[in-house]
Coordinates of N, CA, C and O in Angstrom, one line a residue:
M1 N -6.0 -18.0 4.5 CA -4.9 -17.1 4.3 C -5.3 -15.9 3.4 O -6.2 -16.0 2.6
S2 N -4.6 -14.8 3.6 CA -4.9 -13.6 2.9 C -4.6 -13.6 1.4 O -3.6 -14.3 1.0
S3 N -5.4 -12.9 0.7 CA -5.1 -12.8 -0.8 C -3.8 -12.1 -0.9 O -3.1 -12.2 -2.0
L4 N -3.4 -11.2 0.0 CA -2.1 -10.5 -0.1 C -1.0 -11.5 -0.2 O 0.0 -11.2 -0.8
L5 N -1.0 -12.6 0.5 CA 0.1 -13.5 0.5 C 0.2 -14.3 -0.7 O 1.2 -15.0 -1.0
H6 N -0.9 -14.3 -1.5 CA -0.9 -15.1 -2.8 C -0.8 -14.3 -4.0 O -0.6 -14.8 -5.1
D7 N -0.9 -13.0 -3.9 CA -0.9 -12.1 -5.1 C 0.4 -11.4 -5.3 O 0.5 -10.2 -5.3
S8 N 1.5 -12.1 -5.5 CA 2.8 -11.5 -5.7 C 2.8 -10.7 -7.1 O 3.6 -9.8 -7.2
H9 N 2.0 -11.1 -8.0 CA 2.0 -10.3 -9.3 C 1.5 -8.9 -9.1 O 1.8 -8.0 -10.0
A10 N 0.9 -8.6 -8.0 CA 0.4 -7.2 -7.8 C 1.6 -6.3 -7.3 O 1.4 -5.1 -7.0
A11 N 2.8 -6.8 -7.2 CA 3.9 -6.1 -6.6 C 4.3 -4.9 -7.5 O 5.0 -4.0 -7.0
T12 N 3.9 -4.9 -8.7 CA 4.3 -3.8 -9.6 C 3.1 -2.9 -9.9 O 2.1 -3.4 -10.6
P13 N 3.1 -1.7 -9.4 CA 1.9 -0.9 -9.6 C 1.8 -0.6 -11.1 O 2.8 -0.4 -11.8
N14 N 0.6 -0.4 -11.6 CA 0.3 0.0 -12.9 C 0.8 1.4 -13.2 O 0.4 2.3 -12.5
A15 N 1.7 1.6 -14.1 CA 2.3 2.9 -14.3 C 1.3 3.9 -14.7 O 1.4 5.1 -14.2
S16 N 0.3 3.6 -15.5 CA -0.7 4.6 -15.8 C -1.5 5.0 -14.6 O -1.9 6.2 -14.5
T17 N -1.8 4.1 -13.7 CA -2.6 4.4 -12.5 C -1.8 5.3 -11.7 O -2.3 6.3 -11.2
T18 N -0.5 5.0 -11.4 CA 0.3 5.8 -10.6 C 0.4 7.2 -11.2 O 0.3 8.2 -10.5
A19 N 0.6 7.3 -12.5 CA 0.7 8.7 -13.1 C -0.6 9.4 -13.0 O -0.6 10.6 -12.8
R20 N -1.7 8.7 -13.2 CA -3.0 9.4 -13.2 C -3.2 10.1 -11.9 O -3.8 11.2 -11.8
W21 N -2.9 9.4 -10.8 CA -3.1 10.0 -9.5 C -2.0 10.7 -8.9 O -2.1 11.3 -7.8
H22 N -0.8 10.8 -9.5 CA 0.3 11.5 -9.1 C 0.7 11.2 -7.6 O 0.8 12.1 -6.8
V23 N 0.8 9.9 -7.3 CA 1.1 9.5 -6.0 C 2.5 9.9 -5.7 O 3.4 9.6 -6.5
P24 N 2.8 10.6 -4.6 CA 4.1 11.0 -4.2 C 5.1 9.8 -4.1 O 4.7 8.7 -3.8
V25 N 6.4 10.1 -4.3 CA 7.4 9.0 -4.3 C 7.3 8.3 -2.9 O 7.4 7.1 -2.9
E26 N 7.2 9.0 -1.8 CA 7.1 8.4 -0.5 C 6.0 7.4 -0.4 O 6.2 6.3 0.1
V27 N 4.9 7.7 -0.9 CA 3.7 6.8 -0.9 C 3.9 5.6 -1.8 O 3.7 4.4 -1.4
A28 N 4.4 5.8 -3.0 CA 4.7 4.7 -3.9 C 5.8 3.8 -3.4 O 5.6 2.5 -3.4
E29 N 6.8 4.3 -2.7 CA 7.8 3.5 -2.1 C 7.3 2.7 -0.9 O 7.7 1.5 -0.8
L30 N 6.4 3.3 -0.1 CA 5.9 2.6 1.0 C 5.0 1.4 0.5 O 5.1 0.3 1.0
N31 N 4.2 1.7 -0.5 CA 3.4 0.6 -1.1 C 4.2 -0.5 -1.7 O 4.0 -1.7 -1.4
A32 N 5.3 -0.2 -2.4 CA 6.1 -1.2 -3.0 C 6.9 -2.0 -2.0 O 7.0 -3.2 -2.1
L33 N 7.4 -1.3 -0.9 CA 8.0 -2.0 0.2 C 7.1 -3.0 0.8 O 7.4 -4.2 1.1
Y34 N 5.9 -2.6 1.1 CA 4.9 -3.5 1.8 C 4.6 -4.7 0.9 O 4.6 -5.8 1.4
I35 N 4.3 -4.4 -0.3 CA 4.0 -5.5 -1.3 C 5.1 -6.5 -1.4 O 4.9 -7.7 -1.3
Q36 N 6.4 -6.0 -1.5 CA 7.5 -6.8 -1.5 C 7.7 -7.7 -0.3 O 7.9 -8.9 -0.4
E37 N 7.5 -7.1 0.9 CA 7.7 -7.9 2.1 C 6.6 -8.9 2.3 O 6.8 -10.0 2.8
V38 N 5.4 -8.5 1.9 CA 4.2 -9.5 2.0 C 4.5 -10.7 1.0 O 4.3 -11.8 1.4
S39 N 4.9 -10.3 -0.2 CA 5.0 -11.4 -1.2 C 6.2 -12.3 -0.8 O 6.2 -13.5 -1.2
R40 N 7.2 -11.8 -0.1 CA 8.3 -12.6 0.4 C 8.0 -13.3 1.7 O 8.8 -14.1 2.2
R41 N 6.8 -13.0 2.2 CA 6.4 -13.5 3.5 C 7.4 -13.2 4.6 O 7.8 -14.0 5.4
A42 N 7.9 -11.9 4.5 CA 9.0 -11.4 5.3 C 8.6 -10.4 6.3 O 9.4 -9.7 6.9
L43 N 7.3 -10.3 6.6 CA 6.8 -9.3 7.6 C 7.3 -9.8 9.0 O 7.1 -10.9 9.4
A44 N 8.0 -8.9 9.7 CA 8.6 -9.2 11.0 C 7.5 -9.3 12.0 O 6.7 -8.5 12.1
P45 N 7.6 -10.3 12.9 CA 6.6 -10.4 14.0 C 6.9 -9.3 15.0 O 8.0 -8.7 15.0
A46 N 5.9 -9.2 15.9 CA 6.0 -8.1 16.9 C 7.3 -8.2 17.8 O 7.9 -7.2 18.1
V47 N 7.7 -9.4 18.1 CA 8.9 -9.6 18.9 C 10.2 -9.0 18.3 O 11.0 -8.4 18.9
I48 N 10.2 -9.0 16.9 CA 11.4 -8.4 16.2 C 11.1 -6.9 16.0 O 12.0 -6.1 16.2
T49 N 9.8 -6.6 15.6 CA 9.5 -5.2 15.4 C 9.8 -4.4 16.7 O 10.2 -3.2 16.6
N50 N 9.6 -5.0 17.8 CA 9.8 -4.3 19.1 C 11.2 -3.9 19.3 O 11.5 -3.0 20.1
T51 N 12.2 -4.5 18.6 CA 13.6 -4.2 18.7 C 13.9 -2.8 18.0 O 15.0 -2.3 18.1
W52 N 12.9 -2.3 17.2 CA 13.0 -1.0 16.6 C 12.7 0.1 17.5 O 12.5 1.3 17.0
R53 N 12.5 -0.1 18.8 CA 12.1 1.0 19.7 C 13.1 2.1 19.5 O 14.3 2.0 19.4
G54 N 12.5 3.3 19.6 CA 13.3 4.6 19.5 C 13.5 5.0 18.1 O 13.9 6.1 17.8
K55 N 13.2 4.2 17.1 CA 13.4 4.5 15.7 C 12.1 5.2 15.1 O 11.0 4.9 15.6
I56 N 12.2 6.0 14.1 CA 11.1 6.6 13.4 C 10.5 5.5 12.5 O 11.2 4.9 11.7
V57 N 9.1 5.3 12.7 CA 8.4 4.3 11.9 C 7.2 4.9 11.3 O 6.7 6.0 11.7
R58 N 6.6 4.2 10.4 CA 5.3 4.5 9.8 C 4.4 3.3 10.1 O 4.7 2.2 9.8
V59 N 3.2 3.6 10.6 CA 2.3 2.5 11.0 C 1.0 2.7 10.3 O 0.4 3.8 10.2
F60 N 0.5 1.7 9.7 CA -0.8 1.7 8.9 C -1.6 0.5 9.1 O -1.0 -0.6 9.6
L61 N -2.8 0.6 8.8 CA -3.8 -0.5 9.0 C -3.6 -1.6 7.9 O -3.5 -1.3 6.8
R62 N -3.5 -2.8 8.4 CA -3.5 -4.0 7.4 C -5.0 -4.4 7.2 O -5.8 -4.2 8.0
H63 N -5.2 -5.0 6.1 CA -6.6 -5.5 5.8 C -6.6 -7.0 5.5 O -7.3 -7.4 4.6
D64 N -5.9 -7.8 6.3 CA -5.9 -9.2 6.0 C -6.1 -10.1 7.2 O -6.0 -11.3 7.1
K65 N -6.5 -9.6 8.3 CA -6.8 -10.4 9.5 C -5.7 -11.1 10.2 O -5.9 -11.9 11.1
V66 N -4.4 -11.0 9.7 CA -3.3 -11.7 10.4 C -2.9 -10.9 11.6 O -2.9 -11.4 12.7
R67 N -2.5 -9.7 11.4 CA -2.3 -8.7 12.5 C -2.9 -7.4 12.0 O -3.0 -7.1 10.9
V68 N -3.2 -6.6 13.0 CA -4.0 -5.4 12.7 C -3.1 -4.3 12.0 O -3.6 -3.7 11.0
F69 N -1.9 -4.1 12.4 CA -1.1 -3.0 11.9 C 0.2 -3.5 11.3 O 0.8 -4.4 11.7
A70 N 0.7 -2.7 10.3 CA 2.0 -2.9 9.7 C 2.8 -1.7 10.2 O 2.4 -0.6 10.3
I71 N 4.1 -2.0 10.4 CA 5.1 -1.0 10.9 C 6.3 -1.0 10.0 O 7.0 -2.0 9.9
A72 N 6.5 0.1 9.3 CA 7.6 0.2 8.3 C 8.7 1.0 9.0 O 8.5 2.1 9.6
C73 N 9.9 0.4 9.0 CA 11.1 1.0 9.6 C 12.2 0.8 8.6 O 12.7 -0.4 8.4
G74 N 12.7 1.8 7.9 CA 13.7 1.7 6.9 C 13.2 0.8 5.8 O 12.1 1.0 5.3
Q75 N 14.0 -0.3 5.5 CA 13.5 -1.2 4.4 C 12.9 -2.5 5.0 O 12.9 -3.5 4.3
R76 N 12.4 -2.4 6.2 CA 11.8 -3.6 6.8 C 10.3 -3.2 7.1 O 10.0 -2.1 7.4
V77 N 9.5 -4.2 7.2 CA 8.1 -4.1 7.6 C 7.8 -5.2 8.6 O 8.1 -6.3 8.4
G78 N 7.2 -4.8 9.7 CA 6.7 -5.7 10.7 C 5.2 -5.6 10.9 O 4.6 -4.8 10.2
M79 N 4.7 -6.4 11.8 CA 3.3 -6.4 12.1 C 3.1 -6.6 13.6 O 3.8 -7.3 14.3
A80 N 2.0 -6.0 14.1 CA 1.6 -6.2 15.5 C 0.2 -5.7 15.7 O -0.4 -5.0 14.8
D81 N -0.4 -6.2 16.8 CA -1.8 -5.8 17.1 C -1.9 -4.6 18.0 O -2.9 -3.9 18.0
F82 N -0.8 -4.3 18.7 CA -0.8 -3.1 19.6 C 0.5 -2.4 19.3 O 1.6 -3.0 19.3
V83 N 0.4 -1.0 19.2 CA 1.6 -0.2 18.9 C 1.5 1.1 19.6 O 0.4 1.7 19.7
A84 N 2.6 1.6 20.1 CA 2.6 2.9 20.8 C 3.7 3.8 20.2 O 4.8 3.3 20.0
L85 N 3.4 5.0 19.9 CA 4.3 6.0 19.3 C 4.4 7.2 20.1 O 3.4 7.6 20.8
E86 N 5.5 8.0 20.0 CA 5.6 9.3 20.5 C 6.0 10.2 19.4 O 6.5 9.8 18.3
Q87 N 5.8 11.5 19.6 CA 6.1 12.5 18.5 C 5.5 12.1 17.2 O 6.1 12.0 16.2
V88 N 4.2 12.0 17.2 CA 3.4 11.5 16.2 C 2.9 12.5 15.2 O 2.4 13.6 15.6
R89 N 2.9 12.2 13.9 CA 2.3 12.9 12.8 C 1.2 12.0 12.2 O 1.5 10.9 11.9
F90 N 0.0 12.6 12.0 CA -1.1 11.9 11.3 C -1.0 12.3 9.8 O -1.0 13.4 9.4
C91 N -0.8 11.3 8.9 CA -0.5 11.5 7.5 C -1.6 10.9 6.6 O -1.9 9.7 6.8
V92 N -2.1 11.7 5.7 CA -3.1 11.2 4.7 C -2.6 11.8 3.4 O -2.5 13.0 3.2
D93 N -2.4 10.9 2.4 CA -2.0 11.4 1.1 C -3.3 11.4 0.2 O -3.9 10.4 0.0
E94 N -3.6 12.6 -0.3 CA -4.9 12.7 -1.0 C -4.9 12.0 -2.3 O -5.9 11.3 -2.7
A95 N -3.8 11.9 -3.0 CA -3.8 11.1 -4.3 C -4.0 9.6 -4.0 O -4.7 9.0 -4.7
G96 N -3.3 9.2 -3.0 CA -3.5 7.7 -2.6 C -4.9 7.5 -2.1 O -5.5 6.4 -2.4
R97 N -5.5 8.4 -1.4 CA -6.9 8.3 -0.9 C -7.8 8.2 -2.1 O -8.7 7.3 -2.2
R98 N -7.6 9.0 -3.1 CA -8.5 9.0 -4.3 C -8.2 7.7 -5.1 O -9.2 7.1 -5.7
Q99 N -7.0 7.2 -5.2 CA -6.7 6.0 -5.9 C -7.4 4.8 -5.2 O -8.0 3.9 -5.8
T100 N -7.4 4.8 -3.9 CA -8.1 3.8 -3.1 C -9.6 3.9 -3.4 O -10.3 2.8 -3.6
L101 N -10.2 5.0 -3.3 CA -11.7 5.2 -3.6 C -12.0 4.7 -5.0 O -13.1 4.2 -5.2
A102 N -11.2 4.9 -5.9 CA -11.4 4.5 -7.3 C -11.1 3.0 -7.5 O -11.2 2.4 -8.6
E103 N -10.6 2.3 -6.4 CA -10.1 0.9 -6.5 C -9.1 0.7 -7.6 O -9.2 -0.2 -8.4
Q104 N -8.1 1.6 -7.7 CA -7.1 1.5 -8.7 C -5.7 1.5 -8.0 O -4.7 1.9 -8.7
G105 N -5.6 1.0 -6.8 CA -4.3 1.0 -6.1 C -3.5 -0.2 -6.5 O -4.0 -1.2 -7.1
P106 N -2.3 -0.3 -6.1 CA -1.4 -1.3 -6.4 C -1.5 -2.6 -5.6 O -1.0 -3.7 -5.9
L107 N -2.2 -2.5 -4.4 CA -2.3 -3.7 -3.5 C -3.3 -4.6 -4.2 O -4.2 -4.2 -4.9
P108 N -3.3 -5.9 -3.8 CA -4.2 -6.9 -4.4 C -5.7 -6.6 -4.1 O -6.5 -6.9 -4.9
N109 N -6.0 -5.8 -3.0 CA -7.4 -5.4 -2.8 C -7.7 -4.1 -3.5 O -8.7 -3.5 -3.2
R110 N -6.8 -3.7 -4.4 CA -7.0 -2.5 -5.3 C -7.0 -1.2 -4.5 O -7.5 -0.2 -4.9
R111 N -6.4 -1.3 -3.4 CA -6.2 -0.1 -2.5 C -4.8 0.4 -2.6 O -3.9 -0.3 -3.1
T112 N -4.5 1.5 -1.9 CA -3.2 2.1 -1.8 C -3.0 2.5 -0.3 O -3.9 3.0 0.3
I113 N -1.8 2.2 0.2 CA -1.5 2.7 1.5 C -1.5 4.2 1.4 O -0.7 4.8 0.7
H114 N -2.5 4.9 2.1 CA -2.6 6.3 1.9 C -2.7 7.1 3.2 O -2.7 8.3 3.2
A115 N -2.9 6.3 4.3 CA -3.1 7.0 5.6 C -2.2 6.2 6.6 O -2.3 5.0 6.7
W116 N -1.4 6.9 7.4 CA -0.5 6.3 8.3 C -0.1 7.3 9.4 O -0.4 8.5 9.3
L117 N 0.4 6.7 10.5 CA 1.0 7.6 11.5 C 2.5 7.4 11.5 O 3.0 6.3 11.3
T118 N 3.2 8.5 11.6 CA 4.7 8.5 11.7 C 5.1 9.0 13.1 O 4.5 9.9 13.6
G119 N 6.0 8.3 13.7 CA 6.5 8.7 15.0 C 7.6 7.7 15.5 O 8.0 6.8 14.8
R120 N 8.1 8.0 16.7 CA 9.1 7.2 17.3 C 8.4 6.0 18.0 O 7.6 6.2 18.8
L121 N 8.9 4.8 17.7 CA 8.3 3.6 18.2 C 8.6 3.5 19.7 O 9.8 3.5 20.1
L122 N 7.6 3.4 20.5 CA 7.8 3.1 22.0 C 7.8 1.6 22.2 O 8.6 1.1 23.0
W123 N 6.8 0.9 21.6 CA 6.7 -0.5 21.7 C 5.7 -1.1 20.7 O 4.8 -0.3 20.2
A124 N 5.8 -2.3 20.5 CA 4.9 -3.1 19.6 C 4.7 -4.5 20.2 O 5.6 -5.0 20.8
S125 N 3.5 -4.9 20.2 CA 3.1 -6.2 20.8 C 1.9 -6.8 20.2 O 1.1 -6.1 19.6
D126 N 1.7 -8.1 20.4 CA 0.5 -8.8 20.0 C -0.5 -8.9 21.1 O -1.6 -9.5 20.9
H127 N -0.1 -8.4 22.3 CA -1.0 -8.4 23.4 C -1.0 -7.1 24.1 O 0.0 -6.4 24.2
G128 N -2.2 -6.6 24.6 CA -2.3 -5.3 25.2 C -3.7 -5.1 25.6 O -4.5 -6.0 25.6
R129 N -4.0 -3.8 25.8 CA -5.4 -3.4 26.1 C -5.7 -2.1 25.5 O -4.8 -1.3 25.2
Q130 N -6.9 -1.8 25.4 CA -7.4 -0.5 24.8 C -7.1 0.6 25.9 O -7.2 0.4 27.1
P131 N -6.6 1.8 25.4 CA -6.5 2.9 26.4 C -7.8 3.2 27.0 O -8.8 3.1 26.4
S132 N -7.8 3.7 28.2 CA -9.0 4.1 28.9 C -8.7 5.3 29.7 O -7.6 5.6 30.0
G133 N -9.7 6.0 30.1 CA -9.6 7.1 31.0 C -9.7 8.4 30.3 O -9.7 8.5 29.1
P134 N -9.7 9.5 31.1 CA -9.9 10.8 30.5 C -8.7 11.4 29.7 O -8.7 12.4 29.2
I135 N -7.6 10.7 29.8 CA -6.4 11.2 29.1 C -6.3 10.8 27.6 O -5.5 11.4 26.9
W136 N -7.1 9.9 27.2 CA -7.1 9.4 25.8 C -8.3 9.8 25.0 O -9.4 9.9 25.5
S137 N -8.1 10.1 23.7 CA -9.2 10.4 22.8 C -9.1 9.5 21.6 O -8.0 9.4 21.0
G138 N -10.3 9.0 21.2 CA -10.3 8.1 20.0 C -10.0 9.0 18.7 O -10.4 10.1 18.7
V139 N -9.4 8.4 17.8 CA -9.1 9.0 16.5 C -9.7 8.2 15.4 O -9.5 6.9 15.4
V140 N -10.4 8.8 14.5 CA -11.0 8.1 13.4 C -10.5 8.6 12.0 O -10.1 9.7 11.9
F141 N -10.6 7.7 11.0 CA -10.4 8.1 9.6 C -11.2 7.1 8.8 O -11.1 5.9 8.9
N142 N -11.9 7.7 7.8 CA -12.6 6.9 6.8 C -12.4 7.6 5.5 O -12.8 8.8 5.3
P143 N -11.7 7.0 4.5 CA -11.3 7.6 3.3 C -12.5 8.1 2.5 O -12.4 9.0 1.7
V144 N -13.7 7.5 2.7 CA -14.9 7.9 1.9 C -15.4 9.3 2.4 O -15.8 10.1 1.6
H145 N -15.3 9.5 3.7 CA -15.9 10.7 4.3 C -14.9 11.7 4.8 O -15.3 12.8 5.2
M146 N -13.6 11.4 4.9 CA -12.7 12.3 5.6 C -11.4 12.4 4.8 O -11.0 11.5 4.1
R147 N -10.8 13.6 4.9 CA -9.5 13.8 4.3 C -8.4 13.8 5.3 O -7.2 14.0 4.9
D148 N -8.7 13.8 6.6 CA -7.8 13.8 7.7 C -8.2 12.8 8.7 O -9.4 12.5 8.9
F149 N -7.2 12.5 9.6 CA -7.5 11.8 10.8 C -8.3 12.8 11.7 O -7.9 14.0 11.7
C150 N -9.3 12.4 12.4 CA -10.1 13.4 13.2 C -10.3 12.8 14.6 O -10.4 11.6 14.8
C151 N -10.5 13.7 15.5 CA -10.9 13.3 16.9 C -12.3 12.7 16.8 O -13.2 13.4 16.2
E152 N -12.5 11.6 17.4 CA -13.9 10.9 17.3 C -14.9 11.8 18.1 O -16.1 11.8 17.6
E153 N -14.5 12.5 19.1 CA -15.5 13.2 19.9 C -16.0 14.5 19.3 O -17.2 14.9 19.4
N154 N -15.1 15.2 18.5 CA -15.6 16.5 18.0 C -15.2 16.7 16.5 O -15.4 17.8 16.0
S155 N -14.7 15.7 15.8 CA -14.4 15.7 14.4 C -13.3 16.8 14.0 O -13.2 17.1 12.9
V156 N -12.6 17.2 15.0 CA -11.5 18.2 14.8 C -10.3 17.4 14.1 O -9.9 16.4 14.5
P157 N -9.9 17.9 12.9 CA -8.7 17.3 12.2 C -7.5 17.3 13.1 O -7.2 18.3 13.8
L158 N -6.7 16.2 13.0 CA -5.5 16.1 13.8 C -4.3 16.0 12.9 O -4.3 15.2 11.9
K159 N -3.3 16.7 13.2 CA -2.0 16.7 12.4 C -0.9 16.1 13.2 O 0.0 15.5 12.6
E160 N -0.9 16.2 14.6 CA 0.2 15.7 15.4 C -0.3 15.4 16.8 O -1.4 15.9 17.2
S161 N 0.5 14.6 17.5 CA 0.2 14.2 18.9 C 1.4 13.9 19.6 O 2.4 13.4 19.0
R162 N 1.5 14.1 20.9 CA 2.6 13.7 21.7 C 2.8 12.2 21.7 O 3.8 11.7 21.6
F163 N 1.6 11.5 21.9 CA 1.6 10.1 22.0 C 0.4 9.5 21.2 O -0.6 10.2 21.1
A164 N 0.5 8.3 20.7 CA -0.6 7.6 20.1 C -0.5 6.1 20.4 O 0.7 5.6 20.5
M165 N -1.6 5.5 20.5 CA -1.7 4.1 20.7 C -2.6 3.5 19.6 O -3.6 4.1 19.3
M166 N -2.2 2.4 19.0 CA -3.0 1.7 18.0 C -3.4 0.3 18.6 O -2.5 -0.4 19.1
T167 N -4.7 0.0 18.5 CA -5.2 -1.2 19.1 C -6.3 -1.8 18.2 O -6.9 -1.1 17.5
P168 N -6.5 -3.1 18.4 CA -7.7 -3.7 17.7 C -9.0 -3.1 18.2 O -9.0 -2.6 19.4
G169 N -10.0 -3.2 17.5 CA -11.3 -2.7 18.0 C -12.0 -1.8 17.0 O -11.4 -1.4 16.0
R170 N -13.2 -1.3 17.4 CA -13.9 -0.4 16.5 C -13.0 0.9 16.3 O -12.9 1.4 15.2
V171 N -12.5 1.5 17.4 CA -11.6 2.6 17.3 C -10.2 2.0 17.4 O -9.9 1.4 18.4
K172 N -9.4 2.2 16.4 CA -8.1 1.6 16.4 C -6.9 2.6 16.7 O -5.9 2.1 17.0
V173 N -7.2 3.8 16.7 CA -6.1 4.8 17.0 C -6.6 5.7 18.2 O -7.7 6.2 18.2
W174 N -5.7 6.0 19.1 CA -6.0 6.8 20.2 C -4.8 7.8 20.4 O -3.7 7.5 20.2
C175 N -5.1 9.0 20.8 CA -4.1 10.0 21.0 C -4.3 10.7 22.4 O -5.4 10.6 22.9
D176 N -3.3 11.3 22.9 CA -3.5 12.0 24.2 C -4.3 13.2 24.0 O -4.2 13.9 23.0
R177 N -5.2 13.5 24.9 CA -6.2 14.6 24.7 C -5.5 15.9 24.6 O -6.1 16.9 24.1
S178 N -4.3 16.1 25.2 CA -3.6 17.4 25.1 C -3.3 17.8 23.6 O -3.1 18.9 23.3
S179 N -3.4 16.8 22.7 CA -3.1 17.1 21.3 C -4.4 17.5 20.5 O -4.3 17.9 19.4
V180 N -5.5 17.4 21.2 CA -6.8 17.7 20.5 C -7.3 19.1 21.0 O -7.6 19.3 22.2
P181 N -7.4 20.0 20.0 CA -7.9 21.3 20.4 C -9.3 21.1 21.1 O -10.1 20.3 20.7
C182 N -9.6 21.9 22.1 CA -10.8 21.9 22.8 C -11.0 20.8 23.8 O -12.0 20.7 24.5
L183 N -10.0 19.8 23.9 CA -10.1 18.7 24.8 C -9.0 18.7 25.8 O -8.8 17.7 26.5
A184 N -8.2 19.7 25.9 CA -6.9 19.6 26.7 C -7.1 19.4 28.2 O -6.2 19.0 28.8
A185 N -8.3 19.7 28.7 CA -8.5 19.5 30.2 C -8.4 18.0 30.5 O -8.9 17.1 29.8
G186 N -7.7 17.7 31.6 CA -7.5 16.3 32.0 C -6.6 15.5 31.1 O -6.9 14.4 30.7
T187 N -5.5 16.1 30.7 CA -4.7 15.5 29.7 C -3.6 14.7 30.3 O -3.3 14.7 31.5
L188 N -2.9 14.0 29.4 CA -1.8 13.1 29.7 C -0.6 13.9 30.3 O -0.2 15.0 29.7
N189 N 0.0 13.4 31.3 CA 1.2 14.1 31.8 C 2.4 13.5 31.0 O 2.2 13.1 29.9
D190 N 3.6 13.6 31.5 CA 4.7 13.1 30.7 C 4.9 11.6 30.7 O 5.9 11.2 30.2
E191 N 4.0 10.9 31.3 CA 4.2 9.4 31.3 C 3.9 8.9 29.9 O 3.0 9.3 29.2
R192 N 4.7 7.9 29.5 CA 4.6 7.3 28.2 C 3.5 6.2 28.3 O 3.4 5.6 29.3
P193 N 2.9 5.8 27.2 CA 1.9 4.7 27.2 C 2.7 3.4 27.5 O 3.8 3.2 27.0
T194 N 2.1 2.5 28.3 CA 2.7 1.2 28.6 C 1.9 0.1 28.0 O 0.7 0.3 27.7
A195 N 2.6 -1.0 27.7 CA 1.9 -2.1 27.1 C 1.0 -2.8 28.1 O 1.2 -2.8 29.2

C-alpha cells in the first residue's frame, strides 16, 4: 500500500513552507483536498468519477501505483488510469514546482501538486488504449527541466488544447496536434476522443 494512505499526519501543510513559497490559494486548496480524500480513503473509483462527465475537472499525476491519475471535481477527488478532456488548459504553478524540487511540499512524499490539466471531463476509465495516429502529439512535463507542459516532438510550450487524453505509459499526456504550433497538418477533426 502507498505511504499516502498511511500518512494522515501530512494533511496539514507546514505554514512556514507554504509562506516561503507563496503557493497560491488554488494550489494549497487542491493539495489539502487531495490529502484529505486520500487520508479518508475516499478517492472515487473511475465508475463514479465517470458520472462527472461534462463538468470542469483538474487532473494530475498520482505517485502511488494504485491508479495513474487523480481527478478533482468540486470537493471530490477520484482516480482513473485513462482520462479524456476537452477545452483543456495546461497548468503549472511555479511556487509549487519549486516547493516540490526542494522536497518541502505538504504531501507525504514531500511534493506539491503543482502541474495539472483543467478541462471538461469527457470520460474516465480504468481500461483504454494509448492514442495513436497522426492526430495526436505526446505532451511531456518534468519539473526539474521544464516550467511548462511541452510538445514531446518539438519542445514547444503548451497552454491549451481542444482535447487531451491521459494514459499510463512513458508518455502520459496526449493532445490533438491542432493545438501544437508547427504541427497543425493532419490534425484532429471535431470527433471527441473515445475510450
